[in-house]
């Protein structure tokens, strides 16, 4: 009788832990760069990112007017010097969503004219 109760308890506990784990996996967050201001010259994206935690599995969304801006994912050298080519990846739809898939530091700049030089850039650190 005691053994049967223990097995039942173990099964229930297993499913509770499984449900908690699945819930944790689904707890992805969507980060809208610049919030209501979007990805623009008038939004300090690095200031926006301060204090936020970006986790693997989260989404980073860039909203902007297509044609007026774009988003280039670049390396640290290109970020610091606003070097537009070569880039890692380009986004230009105006509503770009990027899955943060690995622990890393990621850099973004706007590749339109002098936008990066005028501060339209973002650097984030993705944590587990």
Protein backbone atom coordinates (compact mmCIF):
# COMPACT_ATOMS: atom_id res chain seq x y z
CA UNK A 1 0.00 0.00 0.00
CA UNK A 2 2.77 2.43 0.95
CA UNK A 3 4.73 1.53 -2.19
CA UNK A 4 1.68 2.20 -4.37
CA UNK A 5 1.15 5.63 -2.75
CA UNK A 6 4.83 6.45 -3.30
CA UNK A 7 4.56 5.54 -7.02
CA UNK A 8 1.44 7.66 -7.41
CA UNK A 9 3.13 10.59 -5.67
CA UNK A 10 6.22 10.19 -7.89
CA UNK A 11 4.13 10.23 -11.06
CA UNK A 12 2.20 13.32 -9.96
CA UNK A 13 5.43 15.08 -9.01
CA UNK A 14 6.98 14.19 -12.37
CA UNK A 15 4.07 15.74 -14.27
CA UNK A 16 4.13 18.87 -12.13
CA UNK A 17 7.85 19.29 -12.88
CA UNK A 18 7.25 18.62 -16.57
CA UNK A 19 4.48 21.24 -16.71
CA UNK A 20 6.72 23.79 -14.97
CA UNK A 21 9.54 23.07 -17.42
CA UNK A 22 7.27 23.45 -20.46
CA UNK A 23 5.92 26.70 -19.04
CA UNK A 24 9.47 27.98 -18.57
CA UNK A 25 10.32 27.13 -22.20
CA UNK A 26 7.29 29.04 -23.41
CA UNK A 27 8.10 32.12 -21.32
CA UNK A 28 9.78 33.89 -24.23
CA UNK A 29 9.72 37.63 -24.19
CA UNK A 30 9.29 39.93 -27.18
CA UNK A 31 11.38 43.10 -27.01
CA UNK A 32 10.19 45.94 -29.26
CA UNK A 33 13.30 48.04 -29.91
CA UNK A 34 12.59 51.60 -28.80
CA UNK A 35 9.11 50.64 -27.61
CA UNK A 36 6.62 53.11 -29.15
CA UNK A 37 9.39 55.19 -30.73
CA UNK A 38 10.59 52.23 -32.76
CA UNK A 39 13.94 52.00 -34.54
CA UNK A 40 14.61 55.62 -35.47
CA UNK A 41 17.04 58.51 -35.21
CA UNK A 42 14.94 59.98 -32.42
CA UNK A 43 15.18 56.91 -30.17
CA UNK A 44 18.28 56.20 -28.10
CA UNK A 45 18.23 52.44 -28.59
CA UNK A 46 21.13 51.74 -26.23
CA UNK A 47 19.42 53.76 -23.51
CA UNK A 48 16.24 51.77 -24.23
CA UNK A 49 18.18 48.49 -23.78
CA UNK A 50 19.73 49.51 -20.46
CA UNK A 51 18.42 47.41 -17.60
CA UNK A 52 16.69 44.91 -19.88
CA UNK A 53 17.64 41.24 -19.92
CA UNK A 54 17.73 39.52 -23.28
CA UNK A 55 17.53 35.73 -23.05
CA UNK A 56 18.04 32.92 -25.52
CA UNK A 57 14.58 32.25 -26.97
CA UNK A 58 13.43 35.87 -26.74
CA UNK A 59 12.53 37.88 -29.82
CA UNK A 60 13.93 41.28 -30.77
CA UNK A 61 11.58 43.29 -33.00
CA UNK A 62 12.59 46.32 -35.04
CA UNK A 63 9.69 48.55 -36.15
CA UNK A 64 10.46 51.39 -38.56
CA UNK A 65 9.37 52.91 -41.85
CA UNK A 66 10.77 50.71 -44.60
CA UNK A 67 12.82 52.73 -47.08
CA UNK A 68 13.77 55.33 -44.46
CA UNK A 69 15.72 52.88 -42.29
CA UNK A 70 17.05 49.35 -42.26
CA UNK A 71 18.80 47.14 -39.73
CA UNK A 72 22.24 45.66 -40.28
CA UNK A 73 23.57 43.05 -37.89
CA UNK A 74 27.31 43.70 -37.75
CA UNK A 75 30.42 42.80 -35.77
CA UNK A 76 31.93 44.99 -33.04
CA UNK A 77 34.38 46.75 -35.38
CA UNK A 78 31.61 47.69 -37.81
CA UNK A 79 29.44 48.82 -34.90
CA UNK A 80 32.10 51.12 -33.45
CA UNK A 81 33.06 52.58 -36.84
CA UNK A 82 29.58 52.54 -38.42
CA UNK A 83 30.93 50.36 -41.23
CA UNK A 84 28.03 49.16 -43.36
CA UNK A 85 29.75 46.51 -45.47
CA UNK A 86 30.31 43.67 -44.91
CA UNK A 87 27.40 42.96 -42.61
CA UNK A 88 26.26 39.69 -41.04
CA UNK A 89 22.58 40.07 -41.86
CA UNK A 90 20.31 42.79 -43.27
CA UNK A 91 16.68 43.46 -42.39
CA UNK A 92 14.56 45.94 -44.34
CA UNK A 93 10.89 44.99 -44.06
CA UNK A 94 10.01 47.65 -41.47
CA UNK A 95 8.79 44.99 -39.04
CA UNK A 96 11.70 42.64 -38.49
CA UNK A 97 11.69 39.94 -35.82
CA UNK A 98 14.90 38.21 -34.77
CA UNK A 99 14.99 35.12 -32.56
CA UNK A 100 17.83 35.41 -30.05
CA UNK A 101 19.18 31.89 -30.44
CA UNK A 102 22.52 31.89 -28.63
CA UNK A 103 24.43 33.48 -25.78
CA UNK A 104 26.41 36.31 -27.37
CA UNK A 105 26.84 40.04 -27.76
CA UNK A 106 25.01 41.30 -30.85
CA UNK A 107 25.44 44.64 -32.63
CA UNK A 108 23.02 46.43 -34.96
CA UNK A 109 23.28 49.65 -36.95
CA UNK A 110 21.10 51.50 -39.44
CA UNK A 111 22.77 51.34 -42.85
CA UNK A 112 21.00 54.37 -44.32
CA UNK A 113 23.27 57.38 -45.04
CA UNK A 114 24.63 58.80 -41.75
CA UNK A 115 22.03 57.33 -39.39
CA UNK A 116 24.54 55.15 -37.53
CA UNK A 117 26.94 58.08 -37.16
CA UNK A 118 24.05 60.02 -35.63
CA UNK A 119 23.40 57.30 -33.04
CA UNK A 120 21.01 54.83 -34.65
CA UNK A 121 22.71 51.71 -33.34
CA UNK A 122 22.13 49.07 -30.71
CA UNK A 123 24.31 46.62 -28.79
CA UNK A 124 22.81 43.89 -26.60
CA UNK A 125 24.07 40.92 -24.62
CA UNK A 126 22.05 37.71 -24.86
CA UNK A 127 22.21 35.52 -21.74
CA UNK A 128 20.96 31.96 -21.12
